[in-house]
Short mmCIF file of C-alpha atoms in Angstrom, two decimals:
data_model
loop_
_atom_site.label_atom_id
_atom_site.label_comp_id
_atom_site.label_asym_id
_atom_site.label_seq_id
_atom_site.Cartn_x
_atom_site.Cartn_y
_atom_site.Cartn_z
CA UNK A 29 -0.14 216.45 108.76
CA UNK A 30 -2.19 215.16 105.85
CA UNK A 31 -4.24 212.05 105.95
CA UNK A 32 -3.79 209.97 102.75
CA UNK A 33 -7.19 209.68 100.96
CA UNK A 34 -6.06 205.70 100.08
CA UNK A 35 -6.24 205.11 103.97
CA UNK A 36 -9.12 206.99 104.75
CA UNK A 37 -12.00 205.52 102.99
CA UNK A 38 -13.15 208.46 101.23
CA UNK A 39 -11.67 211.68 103.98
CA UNK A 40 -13.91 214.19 101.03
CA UNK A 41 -17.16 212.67 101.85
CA UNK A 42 -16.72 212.23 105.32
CA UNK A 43 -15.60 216.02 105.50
CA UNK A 44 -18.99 216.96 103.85
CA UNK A 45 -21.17 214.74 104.96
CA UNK A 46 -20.40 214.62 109.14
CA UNK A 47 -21.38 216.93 111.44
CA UNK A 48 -18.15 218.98 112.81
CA UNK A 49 -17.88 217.22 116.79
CA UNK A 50 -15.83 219.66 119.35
CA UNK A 51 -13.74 216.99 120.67
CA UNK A 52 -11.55 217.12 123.94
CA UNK A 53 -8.59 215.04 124.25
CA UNK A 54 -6.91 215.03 127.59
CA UNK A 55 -3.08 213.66 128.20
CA UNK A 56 -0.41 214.54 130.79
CA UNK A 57 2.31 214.76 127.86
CA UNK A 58 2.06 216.12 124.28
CA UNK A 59 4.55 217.60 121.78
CA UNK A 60 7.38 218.86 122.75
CA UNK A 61 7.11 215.88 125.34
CA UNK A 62 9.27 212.96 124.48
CA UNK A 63 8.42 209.91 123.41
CA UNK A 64 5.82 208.25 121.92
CA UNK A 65 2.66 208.94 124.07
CA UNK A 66 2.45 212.66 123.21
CA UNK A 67 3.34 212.17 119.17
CA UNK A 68 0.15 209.40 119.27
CA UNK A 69 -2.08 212.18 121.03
CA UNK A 70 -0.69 214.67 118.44
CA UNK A 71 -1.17 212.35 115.54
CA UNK A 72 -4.96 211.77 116.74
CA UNK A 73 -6.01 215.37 116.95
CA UNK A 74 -4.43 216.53 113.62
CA UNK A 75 -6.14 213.57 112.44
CA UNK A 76 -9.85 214.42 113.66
CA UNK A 77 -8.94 218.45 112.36
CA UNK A 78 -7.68 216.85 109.37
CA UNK A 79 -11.63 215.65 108.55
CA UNK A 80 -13.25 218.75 109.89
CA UNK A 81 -13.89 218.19 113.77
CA UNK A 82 -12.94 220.98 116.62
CA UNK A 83 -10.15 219.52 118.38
CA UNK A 84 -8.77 220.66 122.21
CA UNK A 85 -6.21 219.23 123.90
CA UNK A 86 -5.96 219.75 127.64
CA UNK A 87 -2.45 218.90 128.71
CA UNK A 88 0.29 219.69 131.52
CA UNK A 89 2.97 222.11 130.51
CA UNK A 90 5.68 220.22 128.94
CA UNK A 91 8.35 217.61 131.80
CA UNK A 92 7.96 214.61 130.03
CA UNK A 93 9.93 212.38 130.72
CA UNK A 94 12.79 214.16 132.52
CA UNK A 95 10.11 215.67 135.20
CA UNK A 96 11.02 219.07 135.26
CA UNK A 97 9.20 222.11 134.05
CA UNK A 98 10.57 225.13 132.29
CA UNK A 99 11.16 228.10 134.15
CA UNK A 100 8.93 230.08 132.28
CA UNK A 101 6.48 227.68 133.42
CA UNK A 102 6.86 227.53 137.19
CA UNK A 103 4.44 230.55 138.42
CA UNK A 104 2.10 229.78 135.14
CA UNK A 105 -1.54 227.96 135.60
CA UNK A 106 -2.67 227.55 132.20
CA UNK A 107 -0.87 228.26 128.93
CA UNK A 108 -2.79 228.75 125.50
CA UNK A 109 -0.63 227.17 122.03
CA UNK A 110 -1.28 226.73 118.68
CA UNK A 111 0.02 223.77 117.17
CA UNK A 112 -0.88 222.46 113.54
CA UNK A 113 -4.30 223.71 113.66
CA UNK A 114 -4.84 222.31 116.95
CA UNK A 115 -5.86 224.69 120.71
CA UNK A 116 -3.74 223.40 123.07
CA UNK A 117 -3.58 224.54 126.69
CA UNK A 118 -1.08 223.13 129.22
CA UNK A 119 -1.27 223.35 132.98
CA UNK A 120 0.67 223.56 135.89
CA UNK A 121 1.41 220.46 138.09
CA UNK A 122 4.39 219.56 140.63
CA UNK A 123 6.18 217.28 138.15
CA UNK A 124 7.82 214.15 139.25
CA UNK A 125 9.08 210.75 136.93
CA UNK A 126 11.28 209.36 140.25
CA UNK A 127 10.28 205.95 141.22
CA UNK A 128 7.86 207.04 144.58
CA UNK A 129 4.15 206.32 144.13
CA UNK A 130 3.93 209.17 146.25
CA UNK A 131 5.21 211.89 144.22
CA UNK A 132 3.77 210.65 141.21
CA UNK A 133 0.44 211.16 142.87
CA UNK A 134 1.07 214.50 143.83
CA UNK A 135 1.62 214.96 140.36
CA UNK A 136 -1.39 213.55 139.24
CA UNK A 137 -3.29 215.14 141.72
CA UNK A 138 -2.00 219.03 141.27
CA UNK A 139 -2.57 218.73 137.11
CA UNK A 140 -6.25 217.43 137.68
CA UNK A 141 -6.76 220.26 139.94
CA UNK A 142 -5.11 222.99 137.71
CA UNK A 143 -6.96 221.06 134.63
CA UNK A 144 -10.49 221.83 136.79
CA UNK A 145 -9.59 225.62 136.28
CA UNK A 146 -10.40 224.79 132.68
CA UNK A 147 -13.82 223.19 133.06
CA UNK A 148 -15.92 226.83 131.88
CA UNK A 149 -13.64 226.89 128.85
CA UNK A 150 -14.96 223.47 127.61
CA UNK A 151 -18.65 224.52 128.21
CA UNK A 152 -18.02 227.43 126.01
CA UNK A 153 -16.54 225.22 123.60
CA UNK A 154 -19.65 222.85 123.82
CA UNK A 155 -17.99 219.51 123.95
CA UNK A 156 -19.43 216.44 121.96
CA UNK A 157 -16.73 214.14 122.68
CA UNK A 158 -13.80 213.74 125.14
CA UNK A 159 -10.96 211.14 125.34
CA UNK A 160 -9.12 210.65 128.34
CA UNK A 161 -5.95 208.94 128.66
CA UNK A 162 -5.19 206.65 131.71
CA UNK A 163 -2.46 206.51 133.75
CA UNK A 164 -2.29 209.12 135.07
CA UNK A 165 -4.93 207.70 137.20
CA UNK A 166 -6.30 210.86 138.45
CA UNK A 167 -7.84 212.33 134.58
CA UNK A 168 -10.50 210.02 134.23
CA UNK A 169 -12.43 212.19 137.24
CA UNK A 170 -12.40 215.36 134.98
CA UNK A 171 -13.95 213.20 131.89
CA UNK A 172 -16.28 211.82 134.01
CA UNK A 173 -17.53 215.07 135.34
CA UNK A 174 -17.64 216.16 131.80
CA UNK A 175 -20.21 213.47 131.35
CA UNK A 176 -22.29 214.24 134.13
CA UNK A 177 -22.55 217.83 133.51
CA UNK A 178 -22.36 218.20 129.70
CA UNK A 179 -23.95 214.63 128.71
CA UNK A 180 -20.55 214.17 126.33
CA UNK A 181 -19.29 210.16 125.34
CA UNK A 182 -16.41 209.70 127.34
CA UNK A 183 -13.83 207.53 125.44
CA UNK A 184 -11.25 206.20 128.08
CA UNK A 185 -7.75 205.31 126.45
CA UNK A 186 -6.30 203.11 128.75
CA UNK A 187 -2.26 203.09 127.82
CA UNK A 188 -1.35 200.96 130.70
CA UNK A 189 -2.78 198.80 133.02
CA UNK A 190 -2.96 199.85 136.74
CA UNK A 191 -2.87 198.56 139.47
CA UNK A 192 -1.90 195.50 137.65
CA UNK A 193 1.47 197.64 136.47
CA UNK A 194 2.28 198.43 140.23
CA UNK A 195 1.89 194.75 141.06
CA UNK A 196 4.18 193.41 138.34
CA UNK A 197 6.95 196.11 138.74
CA UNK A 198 6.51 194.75 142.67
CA UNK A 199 5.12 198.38 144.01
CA UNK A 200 2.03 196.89 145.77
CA UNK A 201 0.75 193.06 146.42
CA UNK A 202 -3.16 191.69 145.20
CA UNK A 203 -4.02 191.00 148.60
CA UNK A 204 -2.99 195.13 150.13
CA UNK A 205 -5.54 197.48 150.56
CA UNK A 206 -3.87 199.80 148.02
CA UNK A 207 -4.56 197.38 145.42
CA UNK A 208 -7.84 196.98 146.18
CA UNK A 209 -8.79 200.34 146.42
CA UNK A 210 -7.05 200.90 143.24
CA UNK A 211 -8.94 198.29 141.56
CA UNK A 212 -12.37 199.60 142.42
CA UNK A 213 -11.49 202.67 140.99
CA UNK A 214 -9.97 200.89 137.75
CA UNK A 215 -13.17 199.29 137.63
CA UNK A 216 -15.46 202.55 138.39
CA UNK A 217 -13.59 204.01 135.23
CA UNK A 218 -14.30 201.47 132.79
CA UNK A 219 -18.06 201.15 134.19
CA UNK A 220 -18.61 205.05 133.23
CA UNK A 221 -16.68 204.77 129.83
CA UNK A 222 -19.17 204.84 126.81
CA UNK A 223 -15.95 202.96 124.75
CA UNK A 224 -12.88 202.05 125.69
CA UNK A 225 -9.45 201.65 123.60
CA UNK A 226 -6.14 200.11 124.56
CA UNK A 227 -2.67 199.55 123.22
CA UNK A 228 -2.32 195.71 122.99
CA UNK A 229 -4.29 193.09 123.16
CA UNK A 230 -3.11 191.93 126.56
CA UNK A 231 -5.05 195.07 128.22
CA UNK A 232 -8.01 194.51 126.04
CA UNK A 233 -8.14 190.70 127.29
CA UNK A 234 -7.67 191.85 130.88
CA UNK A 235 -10.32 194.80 130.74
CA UNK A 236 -13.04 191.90 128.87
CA UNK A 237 -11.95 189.50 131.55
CA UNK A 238 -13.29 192.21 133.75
CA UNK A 239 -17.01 192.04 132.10
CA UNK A 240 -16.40 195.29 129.95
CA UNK A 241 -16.59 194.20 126.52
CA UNK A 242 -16.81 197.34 124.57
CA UNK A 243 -12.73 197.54 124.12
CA UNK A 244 -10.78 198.69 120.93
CA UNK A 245 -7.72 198.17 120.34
CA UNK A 246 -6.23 201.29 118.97
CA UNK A 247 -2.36 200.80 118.29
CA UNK A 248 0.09 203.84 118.28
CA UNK A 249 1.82 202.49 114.77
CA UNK A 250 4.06 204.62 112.84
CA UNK A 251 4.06 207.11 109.94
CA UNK A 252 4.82 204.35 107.14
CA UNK A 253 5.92 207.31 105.18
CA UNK A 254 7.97 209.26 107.23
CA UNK A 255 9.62 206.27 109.10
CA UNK A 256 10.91 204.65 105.59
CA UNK A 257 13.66 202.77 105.14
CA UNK A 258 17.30 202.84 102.84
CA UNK A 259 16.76 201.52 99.42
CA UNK A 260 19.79 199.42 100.33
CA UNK A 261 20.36 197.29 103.87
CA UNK A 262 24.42 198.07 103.76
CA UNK A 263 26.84 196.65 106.85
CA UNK A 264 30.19 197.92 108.12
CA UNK A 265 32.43 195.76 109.42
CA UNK A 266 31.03 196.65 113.23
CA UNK A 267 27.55 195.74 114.21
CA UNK A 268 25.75 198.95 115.26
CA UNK A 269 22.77 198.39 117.53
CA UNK A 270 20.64 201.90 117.73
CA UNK A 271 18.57 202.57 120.82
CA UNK A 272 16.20 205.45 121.30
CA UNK A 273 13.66 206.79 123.50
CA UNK A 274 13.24 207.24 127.13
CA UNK A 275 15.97 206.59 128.99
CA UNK A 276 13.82 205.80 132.77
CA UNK A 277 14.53 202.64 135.15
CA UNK A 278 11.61 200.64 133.94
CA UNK A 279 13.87 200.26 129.93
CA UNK A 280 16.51 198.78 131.82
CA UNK A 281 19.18 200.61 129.79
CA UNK A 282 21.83 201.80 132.55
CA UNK A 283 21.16 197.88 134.30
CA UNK A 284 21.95 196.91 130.42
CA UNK A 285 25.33 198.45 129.89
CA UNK A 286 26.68 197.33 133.05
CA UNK A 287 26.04 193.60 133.15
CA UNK A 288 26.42 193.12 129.07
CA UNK A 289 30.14 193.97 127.74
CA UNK A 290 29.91 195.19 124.04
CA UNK A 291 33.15 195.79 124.13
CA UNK A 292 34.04 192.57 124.58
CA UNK A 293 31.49 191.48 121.66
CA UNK A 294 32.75 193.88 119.42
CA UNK A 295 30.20 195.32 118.60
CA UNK A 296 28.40 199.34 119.48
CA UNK A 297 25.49 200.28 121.38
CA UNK A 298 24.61 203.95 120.60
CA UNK A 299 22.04 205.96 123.09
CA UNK A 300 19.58 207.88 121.63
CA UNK A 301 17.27 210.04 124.29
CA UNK A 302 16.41 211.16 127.69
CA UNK A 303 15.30 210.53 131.11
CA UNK A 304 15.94 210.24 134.98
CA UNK A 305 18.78 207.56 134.28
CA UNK A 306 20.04 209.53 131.85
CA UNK A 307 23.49 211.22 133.74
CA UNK A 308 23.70 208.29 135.48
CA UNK A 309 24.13 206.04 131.96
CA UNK A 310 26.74 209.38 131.29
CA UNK A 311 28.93 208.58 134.17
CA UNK A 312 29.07 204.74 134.30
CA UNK A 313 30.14 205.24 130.04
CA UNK A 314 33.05 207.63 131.06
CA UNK A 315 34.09 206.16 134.91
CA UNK A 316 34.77 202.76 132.91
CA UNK A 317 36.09 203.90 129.45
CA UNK A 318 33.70 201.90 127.56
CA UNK A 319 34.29 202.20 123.46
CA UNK A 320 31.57 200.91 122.21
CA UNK A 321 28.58 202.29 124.42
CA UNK A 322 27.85 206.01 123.00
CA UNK A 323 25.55 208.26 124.39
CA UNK A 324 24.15 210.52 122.14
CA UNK A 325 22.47 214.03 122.44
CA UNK A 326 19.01 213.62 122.57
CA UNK A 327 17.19 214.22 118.69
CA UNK A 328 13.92 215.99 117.77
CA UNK A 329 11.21 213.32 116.86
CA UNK A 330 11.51 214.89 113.35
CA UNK A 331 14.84 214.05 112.99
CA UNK A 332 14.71 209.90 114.50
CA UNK A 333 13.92 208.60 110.89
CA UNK A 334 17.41 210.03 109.88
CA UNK A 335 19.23 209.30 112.62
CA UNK A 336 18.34 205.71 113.23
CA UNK A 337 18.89 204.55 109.63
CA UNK A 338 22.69 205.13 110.15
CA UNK A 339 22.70 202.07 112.08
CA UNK A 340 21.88 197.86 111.68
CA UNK A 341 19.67 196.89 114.21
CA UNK A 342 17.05 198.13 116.80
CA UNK A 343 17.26 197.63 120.09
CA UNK A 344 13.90 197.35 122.13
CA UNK A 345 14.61 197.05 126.41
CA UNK A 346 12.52 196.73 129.27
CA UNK A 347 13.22 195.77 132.62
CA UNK A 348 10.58 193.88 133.61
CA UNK A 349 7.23 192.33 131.68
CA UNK A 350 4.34 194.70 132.68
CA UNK A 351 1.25 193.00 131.52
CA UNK A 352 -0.51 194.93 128.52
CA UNK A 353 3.22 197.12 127.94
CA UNK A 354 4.32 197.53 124.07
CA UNK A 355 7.22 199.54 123.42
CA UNK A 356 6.07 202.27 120.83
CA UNK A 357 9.10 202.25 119.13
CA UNK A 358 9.02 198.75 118.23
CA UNK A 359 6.37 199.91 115.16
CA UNK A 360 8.91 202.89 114.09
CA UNK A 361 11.85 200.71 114.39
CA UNK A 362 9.62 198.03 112.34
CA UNK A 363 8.36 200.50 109.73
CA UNK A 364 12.44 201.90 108.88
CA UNK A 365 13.03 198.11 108.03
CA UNK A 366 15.40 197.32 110.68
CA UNK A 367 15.97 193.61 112.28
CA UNK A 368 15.41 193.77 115.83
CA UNK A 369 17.19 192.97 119.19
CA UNK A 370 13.82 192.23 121.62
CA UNK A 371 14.99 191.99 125.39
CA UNK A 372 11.37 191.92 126.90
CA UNK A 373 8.51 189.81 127.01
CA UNK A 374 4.95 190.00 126.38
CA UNK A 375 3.45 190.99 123.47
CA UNK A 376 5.86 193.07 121.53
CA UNK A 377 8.72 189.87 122.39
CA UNK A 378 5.49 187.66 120.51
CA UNK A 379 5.05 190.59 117.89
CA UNK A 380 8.68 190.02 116.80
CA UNK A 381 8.08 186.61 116.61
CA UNK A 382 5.39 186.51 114.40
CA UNK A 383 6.54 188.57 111.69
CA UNK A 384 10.20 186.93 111.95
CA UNK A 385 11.73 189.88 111.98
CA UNK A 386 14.78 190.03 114.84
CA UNK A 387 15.95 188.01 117.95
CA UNK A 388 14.13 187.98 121.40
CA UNK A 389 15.39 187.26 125.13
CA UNK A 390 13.85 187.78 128.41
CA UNK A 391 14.19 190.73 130.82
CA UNK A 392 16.61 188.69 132.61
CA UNK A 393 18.49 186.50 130.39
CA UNK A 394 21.66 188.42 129.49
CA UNK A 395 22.95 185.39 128.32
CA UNK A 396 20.24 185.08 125.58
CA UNK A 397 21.03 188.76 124.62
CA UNK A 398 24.11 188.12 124.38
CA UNK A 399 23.82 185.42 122.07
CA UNK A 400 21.45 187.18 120.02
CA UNK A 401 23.94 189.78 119.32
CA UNK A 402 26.62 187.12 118.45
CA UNK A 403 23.72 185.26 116.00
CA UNK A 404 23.18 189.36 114.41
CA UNK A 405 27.01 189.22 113.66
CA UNK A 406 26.99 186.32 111.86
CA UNK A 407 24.28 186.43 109.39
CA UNK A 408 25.38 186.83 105.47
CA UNK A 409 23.67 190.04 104.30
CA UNK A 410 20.81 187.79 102.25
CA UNK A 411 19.68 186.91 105.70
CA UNK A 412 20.15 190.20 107.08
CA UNK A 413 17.96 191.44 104.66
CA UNK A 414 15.30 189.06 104.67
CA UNK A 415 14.78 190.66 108.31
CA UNK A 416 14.65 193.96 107.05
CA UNK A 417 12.09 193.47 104.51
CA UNK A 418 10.15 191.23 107.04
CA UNK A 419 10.39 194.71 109.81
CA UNK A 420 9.01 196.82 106.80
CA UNK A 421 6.02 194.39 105.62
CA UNK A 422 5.08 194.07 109.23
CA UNK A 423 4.72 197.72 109.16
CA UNK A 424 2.85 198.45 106.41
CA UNK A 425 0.36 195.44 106.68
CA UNK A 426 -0.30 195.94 110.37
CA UNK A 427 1.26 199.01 112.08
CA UNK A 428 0.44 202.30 109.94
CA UNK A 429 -0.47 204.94 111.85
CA UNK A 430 -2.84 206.51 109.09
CA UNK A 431 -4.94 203.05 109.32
CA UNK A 432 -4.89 202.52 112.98
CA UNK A 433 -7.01 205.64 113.14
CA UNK A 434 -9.14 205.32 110.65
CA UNK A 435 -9.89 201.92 112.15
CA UNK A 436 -10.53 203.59 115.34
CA UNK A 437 -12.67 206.36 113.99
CA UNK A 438 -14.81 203.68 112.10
CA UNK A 439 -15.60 201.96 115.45
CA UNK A 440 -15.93 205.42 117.47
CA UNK A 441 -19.28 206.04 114.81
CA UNK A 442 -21.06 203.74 116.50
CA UNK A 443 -20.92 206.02 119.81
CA UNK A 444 -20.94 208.99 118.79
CA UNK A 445 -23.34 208.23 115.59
CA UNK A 446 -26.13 210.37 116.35
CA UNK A 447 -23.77 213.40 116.98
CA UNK A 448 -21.64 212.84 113.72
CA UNK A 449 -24.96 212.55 111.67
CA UNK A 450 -27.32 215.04 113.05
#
């Protein structure tokens, strides 16, 4: 990857003129993981070697999101790759993405321990700096012992919100103990953070609300230059709605197909991806003959640009609003210029809004989706492409990925100032 000098302020003098930082990034998913998580993790550390810092990634060893690890994995504690310039080591853990709060702590809990086993190797390595992504809500612990024993700024990068996530998806209730034992702990985190960057600006309301103030918020965008759009918005006679990524329960995508009949509407839903619903969207396609539902083999990240341009409009899903929760591919499906189908709510449903750029309904108002399909049918191609272009400019004024971080490594100076500058 190579950062484009016009986004960077100047990346030549801030290659001479900083100090090289040894900086420690630590995620439960990253490349080959699917989705968009691990490409944002893999975007950031190519971006810091881009401008001449020493970048680790501490990681699991790759289940994401179908929560099952390679054979060659199975009897394997730590794993040493090299990937675009970057040291990567993955770790063992008992991998689980079902729906038991139970398992996924035993996940959790077994990659924090195995990720311990590689505590010596970052004193060797001298670490400056280390970001730690949250959920899982079990890593934090390992950057905050980095602090206390090697004095390094611990950037916390809190993805989503928890417990308040468990609440809304109806897991736990404010008033359980769980909750507010969880919530101490969510508030312990934030306390030993030196800064703190989030996703949306829901979560970085909710953590200020909280009396934590130092919050930036660092969204995943897209590659404005990979994700690129046709020259020409052309139609077929069909509407073809495109939807890709994880295929899990909280998307809503098997709950989707059942209740909405685009057979009736005339119009295609194709299935791009993977996940624990995944064989389970397979059989309910073939048990009732549906034409116009087609499930796809999943694609290489590489290869989405391509794939999703074949089609009109992008469809966004979730289940249920989770406060602070913004679908990733929103900004890719925004930066290839294509109108989009929101079922959702919260910010991304308000994103969409903004830049007048596709149709929104909530979580559970089929009928509004349905609707919203049926209003996508019958716009004359002027009007189709006004959305397009409006997706695109969104995209580039707001959402590329190459500015996000450079935004976000402006504001990480002030922390880390003294080291950068020695």
């Amino acid at each position: 990857m190579i950062l484009k000098s016009n986004k960077f302020k100047n990346i030549n003098e801030y290659i001479s003129n900083n100090t090289d930082l040894n900086i420690c990034i630590i995620t439960h998913c990253y490349p080959p993981d699917f989705g968009a998580a691990p490409h944002q993790y893999a975007h950031m550390a190519e971006s810091f070697h881009a401008i001449g810092h020493n970048v680790t990634v501490l990681t699991s060893h790759p289940y994401y999101p179908k929560g099952k690890l390679q054979r060659k994995d199975f009897f394997k504690l730590r794993r040493h790759t090299k990937i675009n310039g970057i040291d990567v080591f993955r770790h063992w853990l008992i991998p689980s993405q079902q729906n038991s709060a139970i398992l996924r702590l035993l996940s959790m809990t077994t990659m924090l321990l195995s990720m311990l086993f590689s505590m010596s190797l970052l004193k060797k390595k001298k670490i400056d700096v280390v970001i730690v992504q949250t959920p899982p809500i079990t890593l934090p612990l390992l950057g905050i012992l980095l602090k206390r024993i090697q004095k390094v700024k611990l950037v916390l990068n809190v993805s989503d919100l928890w417990p308040q996530a468990m609440v809304d998806l109806g897991s736990i209730k404010t008033n359980s103990i769980a909750y507010q034992i969880l919530h101490r702990l969510e508030k312990f985190y934030y306390s030993k953070a030196d800064f703190i960057i989030t996703q949306s600006d829901e979560t970085k309301s909710y953590i200020q609300d909280l009396n934590f103030n130092d919050v930036f918020l660092y969204r995943i965008g897209a590659d404005i230059n990979v994700f690129h759009p046709h020259k020409n918005v052309q139609r077929g006679e069909k509407l073809k709605i495109v939807y890709t990524g994880v295929l899990g329960v909280a998307h809503g995508i098997l709950d989707l197909i059942q209740k909405v009949s685009f057979d009736a509407l005339n119009c295609e839903l194709h299935i791009y991806g993977d996940g624990i619903e995944k064989n389970k969207i397979k059989n309910y396609i073939i048990k009732n003959q549906l034409q116009n539902v087609i499930l796809h083999p999943k694609v290489h990240y590489k290869e989405v640009p391509e794939v999703v341009k074949q089609y009109d409009v992008a469809l966004i899903s979730q289940k249920k609003y989770v406060k602070g929760t913004l679908p990733a591919k929103l900004y890719e499906s925004l930066s290839l210029g294509m109108p989009i189908l929101f079922h959702g709510q919260g910010e991304g449903e308000q994103l969409v809004q903004k830049h007048q750029c596709g149709f929104t309904s909530r979580p559970n108002d089929l009928v509004q989706l349905t609707k919203n399909i049926k209003s996508l049918q019958q716009l004359s191609d002027k009007e189709f492409q006004l959305l397009s272009n409006q997706s695109r400019k969104a995209a580039v004024s707001y959402y590329d990925r190459d500015l996000q971080f450079s935004t976000f490594y402006e504001a990480l100076k002030t922390v880390t100032h003294h080291l950068m500058f020695a």
